[in-house]
Tab-separated table of C-alpha atoms in Angstrom:
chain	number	residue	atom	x	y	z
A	833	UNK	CA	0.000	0.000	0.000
A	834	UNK	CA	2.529	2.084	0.834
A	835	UNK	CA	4.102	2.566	-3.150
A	836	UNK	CA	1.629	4.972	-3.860
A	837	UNK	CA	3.943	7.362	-2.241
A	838	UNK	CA	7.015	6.266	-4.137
A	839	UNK	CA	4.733	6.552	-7.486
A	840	UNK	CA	5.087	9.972	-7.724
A	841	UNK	CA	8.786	10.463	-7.804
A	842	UNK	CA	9.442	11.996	-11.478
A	843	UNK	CA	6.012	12.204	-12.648
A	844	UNK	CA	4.718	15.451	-14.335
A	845	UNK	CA	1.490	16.604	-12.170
A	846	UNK	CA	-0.741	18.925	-13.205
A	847	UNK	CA	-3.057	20.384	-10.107
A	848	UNK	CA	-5.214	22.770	-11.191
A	849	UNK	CA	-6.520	25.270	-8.545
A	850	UNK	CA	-3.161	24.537	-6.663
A	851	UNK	CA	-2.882	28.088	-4.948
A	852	UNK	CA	-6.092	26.913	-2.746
A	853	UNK	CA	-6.418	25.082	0.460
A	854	UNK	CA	-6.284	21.597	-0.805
A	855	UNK	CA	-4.277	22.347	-3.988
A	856	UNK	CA	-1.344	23.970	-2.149
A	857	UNK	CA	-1.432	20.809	0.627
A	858	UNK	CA	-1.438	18.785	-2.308
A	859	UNK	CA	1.431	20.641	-4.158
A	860	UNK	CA	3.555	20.721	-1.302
A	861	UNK	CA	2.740	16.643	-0.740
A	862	UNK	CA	3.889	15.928	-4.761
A	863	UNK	CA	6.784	18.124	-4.088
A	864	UNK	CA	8.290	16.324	-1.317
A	865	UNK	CA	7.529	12.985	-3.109
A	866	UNK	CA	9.531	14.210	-5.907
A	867	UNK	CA	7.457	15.303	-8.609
A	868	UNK	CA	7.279	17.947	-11.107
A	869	UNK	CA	4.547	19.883	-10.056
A	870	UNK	CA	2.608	22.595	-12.479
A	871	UNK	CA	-0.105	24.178	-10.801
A	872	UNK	CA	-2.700	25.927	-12.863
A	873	UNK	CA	-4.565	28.580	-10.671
A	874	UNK	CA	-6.192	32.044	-11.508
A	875	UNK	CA	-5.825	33.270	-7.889
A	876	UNK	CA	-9.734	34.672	-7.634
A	877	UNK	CA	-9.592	32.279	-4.772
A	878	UNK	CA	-5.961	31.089	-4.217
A	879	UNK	CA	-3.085	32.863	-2.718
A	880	UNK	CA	0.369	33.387	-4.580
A	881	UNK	CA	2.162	32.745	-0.878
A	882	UNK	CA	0.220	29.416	-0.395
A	883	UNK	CA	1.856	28.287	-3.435
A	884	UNK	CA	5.322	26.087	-2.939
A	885	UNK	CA	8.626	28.332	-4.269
A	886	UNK	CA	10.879	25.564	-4.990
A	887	UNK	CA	12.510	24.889	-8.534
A	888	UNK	CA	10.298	21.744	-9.170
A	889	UNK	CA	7.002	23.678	-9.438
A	890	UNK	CA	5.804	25.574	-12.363
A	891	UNK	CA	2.960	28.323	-11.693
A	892	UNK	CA	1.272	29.364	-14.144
A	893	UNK	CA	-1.651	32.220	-13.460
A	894	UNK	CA	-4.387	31.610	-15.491
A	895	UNK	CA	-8.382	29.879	-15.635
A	896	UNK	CA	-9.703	26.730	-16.306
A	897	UNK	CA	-11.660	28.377	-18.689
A	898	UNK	CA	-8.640	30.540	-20.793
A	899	UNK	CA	-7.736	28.120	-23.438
A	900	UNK	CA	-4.479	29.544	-23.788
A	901	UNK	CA	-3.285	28.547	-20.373
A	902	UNK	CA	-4.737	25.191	-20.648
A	903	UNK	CA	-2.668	24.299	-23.597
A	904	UNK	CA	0.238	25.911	-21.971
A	905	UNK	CA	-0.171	23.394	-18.944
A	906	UNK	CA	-0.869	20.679	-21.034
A	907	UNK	CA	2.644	21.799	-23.311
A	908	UNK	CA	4.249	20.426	-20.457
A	909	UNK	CA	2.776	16.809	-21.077
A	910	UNK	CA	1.600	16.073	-17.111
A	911	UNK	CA	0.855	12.348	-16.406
A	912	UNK	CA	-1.624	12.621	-14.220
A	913	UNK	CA	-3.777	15.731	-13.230
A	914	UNK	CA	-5.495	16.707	-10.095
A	915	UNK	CA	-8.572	18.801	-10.796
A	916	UNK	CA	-9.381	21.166	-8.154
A	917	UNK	CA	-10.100	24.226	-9.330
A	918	UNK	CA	-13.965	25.342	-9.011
A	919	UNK	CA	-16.121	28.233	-8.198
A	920	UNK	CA	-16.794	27.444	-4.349
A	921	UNK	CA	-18.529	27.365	-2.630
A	922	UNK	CA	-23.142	27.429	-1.747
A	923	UNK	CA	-23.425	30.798	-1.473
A	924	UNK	CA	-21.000	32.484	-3.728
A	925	UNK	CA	-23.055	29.810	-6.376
A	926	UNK	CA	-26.099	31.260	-5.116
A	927	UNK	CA	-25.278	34.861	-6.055
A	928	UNK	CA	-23.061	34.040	-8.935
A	929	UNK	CA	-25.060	30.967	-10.908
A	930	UNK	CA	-23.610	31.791	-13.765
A	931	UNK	CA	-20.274	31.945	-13.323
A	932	UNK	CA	-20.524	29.084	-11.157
A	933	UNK	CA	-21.753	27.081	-14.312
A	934	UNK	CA	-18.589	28.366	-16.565
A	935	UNK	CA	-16.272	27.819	-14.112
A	936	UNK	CA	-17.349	24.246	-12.666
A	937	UNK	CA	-19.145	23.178	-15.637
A	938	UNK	CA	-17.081	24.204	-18.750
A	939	UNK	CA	-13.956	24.544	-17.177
A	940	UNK	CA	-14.631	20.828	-16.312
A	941	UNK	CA	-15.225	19.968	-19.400
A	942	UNK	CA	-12.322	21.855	-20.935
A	943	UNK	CA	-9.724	20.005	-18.123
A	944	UNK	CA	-11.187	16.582	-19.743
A	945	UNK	CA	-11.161	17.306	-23.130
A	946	UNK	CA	-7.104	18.257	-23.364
A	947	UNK	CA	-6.775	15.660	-20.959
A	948	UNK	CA	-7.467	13.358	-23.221
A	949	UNK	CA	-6.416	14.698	-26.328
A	950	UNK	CA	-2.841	14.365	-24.203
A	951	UNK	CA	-3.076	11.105	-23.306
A	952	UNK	CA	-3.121	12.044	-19.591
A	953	UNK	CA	-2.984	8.163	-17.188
A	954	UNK	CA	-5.242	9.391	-14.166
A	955	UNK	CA	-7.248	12.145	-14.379
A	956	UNK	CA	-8.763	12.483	-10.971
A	957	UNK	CA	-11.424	15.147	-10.272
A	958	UNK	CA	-12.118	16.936	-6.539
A	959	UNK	CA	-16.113	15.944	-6.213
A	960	UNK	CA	-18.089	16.893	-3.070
A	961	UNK	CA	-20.498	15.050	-0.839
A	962	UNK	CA	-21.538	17.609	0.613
A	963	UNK	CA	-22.852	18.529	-2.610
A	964	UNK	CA	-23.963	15.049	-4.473
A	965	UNK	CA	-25.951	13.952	-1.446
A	966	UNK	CA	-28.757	16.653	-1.160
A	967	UNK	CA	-30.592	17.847	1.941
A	968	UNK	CA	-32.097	14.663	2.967
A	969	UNK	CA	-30.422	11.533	3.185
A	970	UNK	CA	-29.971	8.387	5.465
A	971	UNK	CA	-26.450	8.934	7.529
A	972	UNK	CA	-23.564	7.768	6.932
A	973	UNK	CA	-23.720	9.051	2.757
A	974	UNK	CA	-22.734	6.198	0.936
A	975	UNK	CA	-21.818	6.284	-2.613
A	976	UNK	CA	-24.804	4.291	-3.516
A	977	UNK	CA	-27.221	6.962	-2.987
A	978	UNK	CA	-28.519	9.484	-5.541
A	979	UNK	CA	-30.908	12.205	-5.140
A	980	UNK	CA	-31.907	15.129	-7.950
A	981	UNK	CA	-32.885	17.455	-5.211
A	982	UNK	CA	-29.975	19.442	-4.949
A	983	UNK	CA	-30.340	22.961	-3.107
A	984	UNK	CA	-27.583	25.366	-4.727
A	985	UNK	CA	-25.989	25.496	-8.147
A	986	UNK	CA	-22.496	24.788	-6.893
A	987	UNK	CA	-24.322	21.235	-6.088
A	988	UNK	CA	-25.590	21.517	-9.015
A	989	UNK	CA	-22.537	22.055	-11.540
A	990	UNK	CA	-20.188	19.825	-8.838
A	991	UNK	CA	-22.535	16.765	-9.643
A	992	UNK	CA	-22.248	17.344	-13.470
A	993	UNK	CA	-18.617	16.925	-13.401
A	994	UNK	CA	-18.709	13.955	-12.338
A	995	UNK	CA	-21.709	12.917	-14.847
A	996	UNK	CA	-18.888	14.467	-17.314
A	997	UNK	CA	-16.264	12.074	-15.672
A	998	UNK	CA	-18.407	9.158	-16.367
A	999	UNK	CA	-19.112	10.476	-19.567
A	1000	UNK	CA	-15.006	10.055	-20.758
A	1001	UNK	CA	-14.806	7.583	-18.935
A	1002	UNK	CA	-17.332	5.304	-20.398
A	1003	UNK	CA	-16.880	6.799	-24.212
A	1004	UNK	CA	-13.085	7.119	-24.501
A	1005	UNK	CA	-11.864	4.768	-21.715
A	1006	UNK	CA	-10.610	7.375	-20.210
A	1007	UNK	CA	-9.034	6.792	-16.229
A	1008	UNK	CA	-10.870	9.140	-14.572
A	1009	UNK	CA	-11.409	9.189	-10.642
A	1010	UNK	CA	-14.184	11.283	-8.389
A	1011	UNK	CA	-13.439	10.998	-4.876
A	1012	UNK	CA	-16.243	12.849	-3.051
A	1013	UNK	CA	-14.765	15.669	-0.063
A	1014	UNK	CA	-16.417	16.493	3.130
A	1015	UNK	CA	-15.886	19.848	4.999
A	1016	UNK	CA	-12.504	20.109	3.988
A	1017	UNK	CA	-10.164	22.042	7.164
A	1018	UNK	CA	-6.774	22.801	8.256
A	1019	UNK	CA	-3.600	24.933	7.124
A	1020	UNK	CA	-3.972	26.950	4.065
A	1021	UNK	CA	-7.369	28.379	3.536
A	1022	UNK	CA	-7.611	31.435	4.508
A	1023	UNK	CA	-10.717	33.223	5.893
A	1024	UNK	CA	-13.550	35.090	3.540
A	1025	UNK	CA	-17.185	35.763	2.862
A	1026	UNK	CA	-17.357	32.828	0.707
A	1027	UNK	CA	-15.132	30.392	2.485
A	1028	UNK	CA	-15.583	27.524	5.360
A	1029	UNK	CA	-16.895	27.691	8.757
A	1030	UNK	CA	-14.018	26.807	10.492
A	1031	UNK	CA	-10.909	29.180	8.857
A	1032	UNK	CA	-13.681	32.221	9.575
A	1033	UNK	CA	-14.556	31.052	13.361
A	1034	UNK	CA	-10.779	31.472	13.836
A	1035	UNK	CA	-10.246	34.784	12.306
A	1036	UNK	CA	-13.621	36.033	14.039
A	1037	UNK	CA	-11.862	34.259	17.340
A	1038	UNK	CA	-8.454	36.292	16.917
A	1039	UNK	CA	-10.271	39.267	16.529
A	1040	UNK	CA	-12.258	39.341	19.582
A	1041	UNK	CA	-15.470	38.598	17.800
A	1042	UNK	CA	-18.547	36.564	18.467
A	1043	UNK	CA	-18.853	33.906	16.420
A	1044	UNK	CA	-21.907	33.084	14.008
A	1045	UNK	CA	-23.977	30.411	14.500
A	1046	UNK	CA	-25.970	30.051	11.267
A	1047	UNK	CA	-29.046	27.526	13.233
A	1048	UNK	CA	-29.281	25.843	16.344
A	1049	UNK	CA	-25.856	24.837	16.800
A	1050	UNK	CA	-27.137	21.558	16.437
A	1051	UNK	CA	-26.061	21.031	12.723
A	1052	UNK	CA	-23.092	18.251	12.460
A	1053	UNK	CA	-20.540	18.384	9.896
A	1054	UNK	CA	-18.012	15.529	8.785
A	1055	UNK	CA	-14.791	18.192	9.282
A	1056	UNK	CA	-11.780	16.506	7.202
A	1057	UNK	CA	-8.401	17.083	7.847
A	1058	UNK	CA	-6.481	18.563	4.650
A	1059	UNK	CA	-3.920	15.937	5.495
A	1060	UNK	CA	-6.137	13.008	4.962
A	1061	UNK	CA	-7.731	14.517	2.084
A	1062	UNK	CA	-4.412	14.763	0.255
A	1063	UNK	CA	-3.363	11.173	1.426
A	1064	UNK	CA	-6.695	10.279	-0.465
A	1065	UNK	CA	-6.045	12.179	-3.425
A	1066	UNK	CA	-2.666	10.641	-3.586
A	1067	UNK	CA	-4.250	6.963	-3.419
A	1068	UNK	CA	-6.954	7.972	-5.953
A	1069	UNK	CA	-3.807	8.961	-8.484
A	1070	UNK	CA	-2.151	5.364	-7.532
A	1071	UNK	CA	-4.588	2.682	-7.027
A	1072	UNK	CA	-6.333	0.844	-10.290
A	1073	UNK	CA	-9.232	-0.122	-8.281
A	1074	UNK	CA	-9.820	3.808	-8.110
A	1075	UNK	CA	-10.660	3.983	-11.504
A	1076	UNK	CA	-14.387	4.622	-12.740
A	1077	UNK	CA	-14.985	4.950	-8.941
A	1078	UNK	CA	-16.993	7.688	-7.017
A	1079	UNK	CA	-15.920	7.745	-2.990
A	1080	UNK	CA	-16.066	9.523	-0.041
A	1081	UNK	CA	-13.153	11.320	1.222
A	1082	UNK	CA	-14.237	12.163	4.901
A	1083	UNK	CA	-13.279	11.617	8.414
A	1084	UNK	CA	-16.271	9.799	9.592
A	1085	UNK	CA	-16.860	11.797	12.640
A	1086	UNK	CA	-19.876	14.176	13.252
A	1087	UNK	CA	-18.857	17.367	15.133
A	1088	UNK	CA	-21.320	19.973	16.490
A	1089	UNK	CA	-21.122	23.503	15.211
A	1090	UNK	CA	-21.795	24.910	18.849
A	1091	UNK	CA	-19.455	22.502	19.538
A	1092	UNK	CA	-16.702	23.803	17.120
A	1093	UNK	CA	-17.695	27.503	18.142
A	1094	UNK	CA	-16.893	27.172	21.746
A	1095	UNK	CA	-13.738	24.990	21.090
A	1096	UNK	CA	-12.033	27.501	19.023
A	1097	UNK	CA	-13.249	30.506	21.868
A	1098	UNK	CA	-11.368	28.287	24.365
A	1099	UNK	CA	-8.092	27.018	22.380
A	1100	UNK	CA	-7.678	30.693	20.901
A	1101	UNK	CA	-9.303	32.753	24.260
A	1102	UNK	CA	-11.615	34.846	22.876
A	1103	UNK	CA	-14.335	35.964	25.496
A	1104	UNK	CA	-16.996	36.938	23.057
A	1105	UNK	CA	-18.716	33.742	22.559
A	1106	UNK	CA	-21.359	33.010	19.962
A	1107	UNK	CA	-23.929	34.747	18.394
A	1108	UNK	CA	-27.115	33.617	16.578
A	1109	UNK	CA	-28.274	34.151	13.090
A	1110	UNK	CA	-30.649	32.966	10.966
A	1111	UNK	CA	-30.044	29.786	8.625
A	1112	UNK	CA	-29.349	30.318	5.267
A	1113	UNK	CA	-31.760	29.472	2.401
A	1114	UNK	CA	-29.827	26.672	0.487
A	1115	UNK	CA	-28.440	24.897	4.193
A	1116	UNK	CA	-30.994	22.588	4.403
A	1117	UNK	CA	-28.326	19.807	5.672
A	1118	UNK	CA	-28.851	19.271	9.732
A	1119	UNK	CA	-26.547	16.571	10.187
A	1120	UNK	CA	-23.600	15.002	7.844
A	1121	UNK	CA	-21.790	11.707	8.277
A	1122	UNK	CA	-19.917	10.246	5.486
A	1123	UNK	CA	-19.242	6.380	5.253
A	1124	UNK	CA	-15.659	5.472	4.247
A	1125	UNK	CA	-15.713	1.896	4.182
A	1126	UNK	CA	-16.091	1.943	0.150
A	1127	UNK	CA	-12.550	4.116	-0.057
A	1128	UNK	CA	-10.675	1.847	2.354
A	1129	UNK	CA	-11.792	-0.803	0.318
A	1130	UNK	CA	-10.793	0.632	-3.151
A	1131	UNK	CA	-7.751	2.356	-2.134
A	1132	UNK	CA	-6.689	1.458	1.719
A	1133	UNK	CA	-8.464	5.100	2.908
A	1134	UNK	CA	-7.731	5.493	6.908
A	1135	UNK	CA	-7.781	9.128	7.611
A	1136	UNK	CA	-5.525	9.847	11.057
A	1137	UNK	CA	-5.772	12.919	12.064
A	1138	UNK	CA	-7.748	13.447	15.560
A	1139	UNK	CA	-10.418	16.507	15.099
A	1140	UNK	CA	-8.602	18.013	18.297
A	1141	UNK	CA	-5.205	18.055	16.977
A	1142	UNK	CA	-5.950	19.138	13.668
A	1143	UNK	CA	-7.967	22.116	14.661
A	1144	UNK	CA	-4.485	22.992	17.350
A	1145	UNK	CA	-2.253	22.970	13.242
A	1146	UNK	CA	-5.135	25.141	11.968
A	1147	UNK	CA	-4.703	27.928	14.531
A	1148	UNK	CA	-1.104	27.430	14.663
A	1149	UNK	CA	-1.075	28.180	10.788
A	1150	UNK	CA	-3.112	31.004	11.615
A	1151	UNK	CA	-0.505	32.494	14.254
A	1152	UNK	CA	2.404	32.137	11.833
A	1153	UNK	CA	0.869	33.437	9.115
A	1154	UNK	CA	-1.338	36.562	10.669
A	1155	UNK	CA	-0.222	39.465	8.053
A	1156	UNK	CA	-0.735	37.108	4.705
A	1157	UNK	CA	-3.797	35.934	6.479
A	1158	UNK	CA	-5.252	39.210	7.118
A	1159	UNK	CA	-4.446	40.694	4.456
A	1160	UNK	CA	-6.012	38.206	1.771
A	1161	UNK	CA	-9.293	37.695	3.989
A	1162	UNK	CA	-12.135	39.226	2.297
A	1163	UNK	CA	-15.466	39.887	3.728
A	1164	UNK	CA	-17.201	41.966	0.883
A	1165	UNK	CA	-20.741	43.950	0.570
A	1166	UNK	CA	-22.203	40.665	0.131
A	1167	UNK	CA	-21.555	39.409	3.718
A	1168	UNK	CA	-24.783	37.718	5.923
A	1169	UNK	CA	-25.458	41.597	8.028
A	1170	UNK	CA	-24.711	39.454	11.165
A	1171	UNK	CA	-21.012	39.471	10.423
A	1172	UNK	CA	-21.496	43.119	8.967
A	1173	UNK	CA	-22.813	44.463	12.473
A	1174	UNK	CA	-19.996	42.503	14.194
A	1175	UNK	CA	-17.670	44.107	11.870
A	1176	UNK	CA	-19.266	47.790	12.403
A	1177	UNK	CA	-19.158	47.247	16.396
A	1178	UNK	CA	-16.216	45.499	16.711
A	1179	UNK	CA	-14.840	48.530	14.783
C-alpha cells in the first residue's frame, strides 16, 4: 500500500486550482515525493504565498476556462492531473449561478477534453459530498445513494462533473477518478465571505469577535483534515481499483457547530462567545456523516488525524501566518449583516 507514495517520484502533475487550500497541501505533498509539479490557478480564490517556491514547481496564473493557459499546462505533457479548481462554494453559487456554471461546468469539461487529447494516465477530479448527497439523506452518505434534489448550483454544476467524468470515462476509456470531499479544514485556507466555517470562526476568534452560528448549533458536519484529504487524493492517483470509482473522502466523525464555536473561543481565548443568526436558504443539511468503508476498500483510505489536533495545526497556521492571512481575507458587501454588524461594532 505504501508505493503509492514512491509513485510519484518523477512524474509530471498537473493540479489545477493549486494556490487553494487543498491544492497547495497537495502541491507541497507531490513536491516532497519528488514530482514535477505545475499548478494551474487564476488566484480569484488562491493565494500566490500558499503556493510552494521551490525549482520543481511551475505556476502558471491563469483559468480553467482561458484556453491559452490550458494548452500551456498541457505543453508540459503532465501524467496525471489533479482537478481542483472550481467556483466554491453554496453561497457564492447562489449569487453568482452563472459563473458558477462556466467555471465548474465548462472549465470541467475543458480540463477533460485536453486531458485526453494528451493522453493524460489518471485524471482524478475533486467531487463533493456535501454537494452530491442533497438535503435529505440516510447517515452515513454512501456512494450508492442518488438524489436530484440538490439545493444550490455549486451542487448543481459539482454533480455534473462527475456525470462528465463518467461520460469520458465510459466513451473514450478514459481513467478518470471522483473521490467525493467532506468539509474540507486545516492549514492553508484562509478566511472570507465565501469560504468555510471553520478558517472564519478562527479569524472572528483572533479578533475578539462573536462567532456566528448560522441555526441551532445543532447542525453536524463531517470536518476533514487537509492531510487526509491529500493522502486520499494521492491513493486515488495510484490505485487501479480507483478507476471509474466515485468515494467519499471524509473523516467519519460528526462534530457539532456549537461545539466547534466554543472549542475555538477556548483554544484561541476569545471571550466573546457566539452569536445567533438565521439559517441560510440553500443549508438545508442538519446533520452530515460520510461512510468510508467503500474508499478503504478501493484504495486502503484510513484518515488519522484526531479533530482536536488538527484544529491545534489550523490555529497554529493562523498564528504564523497573521499578516498574509489578514491581508487576503475578504469579507465583501455581500456578507450575511450578522457578520457586517460585528464588523461595524467590533470597529
Amino acid at each position: 500500500m505504501e508505493n503509492y507514495k514512491e509513485f510519484y517520484e518523477g512524474k509530471t502533475v498537473l493540479v489545477t486550482g493549486g494556490a487553494g487550500a487543498i491544492g497547495s497541501n497537495l502541491s507541497q505533498a507531490l513536491v516532497e515525493l519528488g514530482a514535477q509539479v505545475i499548478i494551474l490557478d487564476d488566484l480569484s480564490s488562491g493565494q500566490l504565498w500558499n503556493v510552494p517556491s521551490t525549482s520543481n514547481v511551475l505556476f502558471v496564473k491563469g483559468s480553467v476556462l482561458d484556453e491559452v493557459m490550458i494548452k500551456r499546462v498541457f505543453f508540459e505533457r503532465p501524467q496525471i492531473v489533479f482537478h481542483l479548481a472550481a467556483f466554491f462554494a453554496n453561497q457564492n453559487s447562489v449569487d453568482h449561478p452563472e459563473r458558477d456554471l462556466m467555471v465548474n461546468g465548462m472549465g470541467t469539461l475543458r480540463m477533460l477534453e485536453y486531458s485526453v487529447l494528451a493522453g493524460v494516465e489518471r485524471f482524478v477530479y475533486a467531487s463533493s459530498g456535501c454537494a452530491i448527497y442533497g438535503g435529505e439523506m440516510p447517515l452515513p452518505l454512501k456512494e450508492d445513494f442518488v438524489t436530484m434534489h440538490l439545493s444550490s448550483p455549486y451542487q448543481i454544476t459539482k454533480m455534473s462533473g462527475e456525470l462528465y467524468c463518467n461520460f469520458f470515462h465510459h466513451h473514450y476509456d478514459f481513467p478518470a477518478v471522483k473521490p467525493r470531499f467532506f468539509n474540507s479544514y486545516g492549514p492553508g485556507e484562509v478566511p472570507g465571505q465565501y469560504r468555510n466555517v471553520i478558517p472564519n470562526f478562527i479569524y472572528w476568534a483572533m479578533k475578539g469577535l462573536p462567532l456566528p452560528i448560522t441555526g441551532t448549533g445543532e447542525e453536524t458536519r463531517d470536518f476533514t483534515y487537509v492531510g487526509d484529504l491529500v493522502d486520499g487524493l494521492l491513493r486515488a492517483g495510484y490505485f487501479e481499483e480507483a478507476i471509474g470509482e466515485s468515494f467519499n473522502l471524509a473523516a467519519g466523525r460528526e462534530i457539532r457547530i456549537i461545539d466547534l464555536a466554543n472549542m475555538i473561543n477556548e483554544l484561541v481565548g476569545n471571550k466573546a462567545g457566539i452569536h445567533f443568526a438565521s439559517r441560510r436558504k440553500w443549508d438545508t443539511k442538519k446533520r452530515l456523516l460520510a461512510s468510508i468503508e467503500l474508499a478503504n476498500k478501493l484504495i486502503g483510505y484510513e484518515p488519522k488525524m484526531t479533530f482536536e489536533e488538527g484544529l491545534g495545526n489550523t490555529i497554529q497556521w493562523f498564528r504564523d501566518n497573521w499578516k498574509n492571512i489578514e491581508a487576503s481575507a475578504e469579507f465583501g458587501p455581500g456578507a450575511s449583516s450578522a457578520v457586517r454588524e460585528m464588523v461595524i461594532v467590533k470597529q
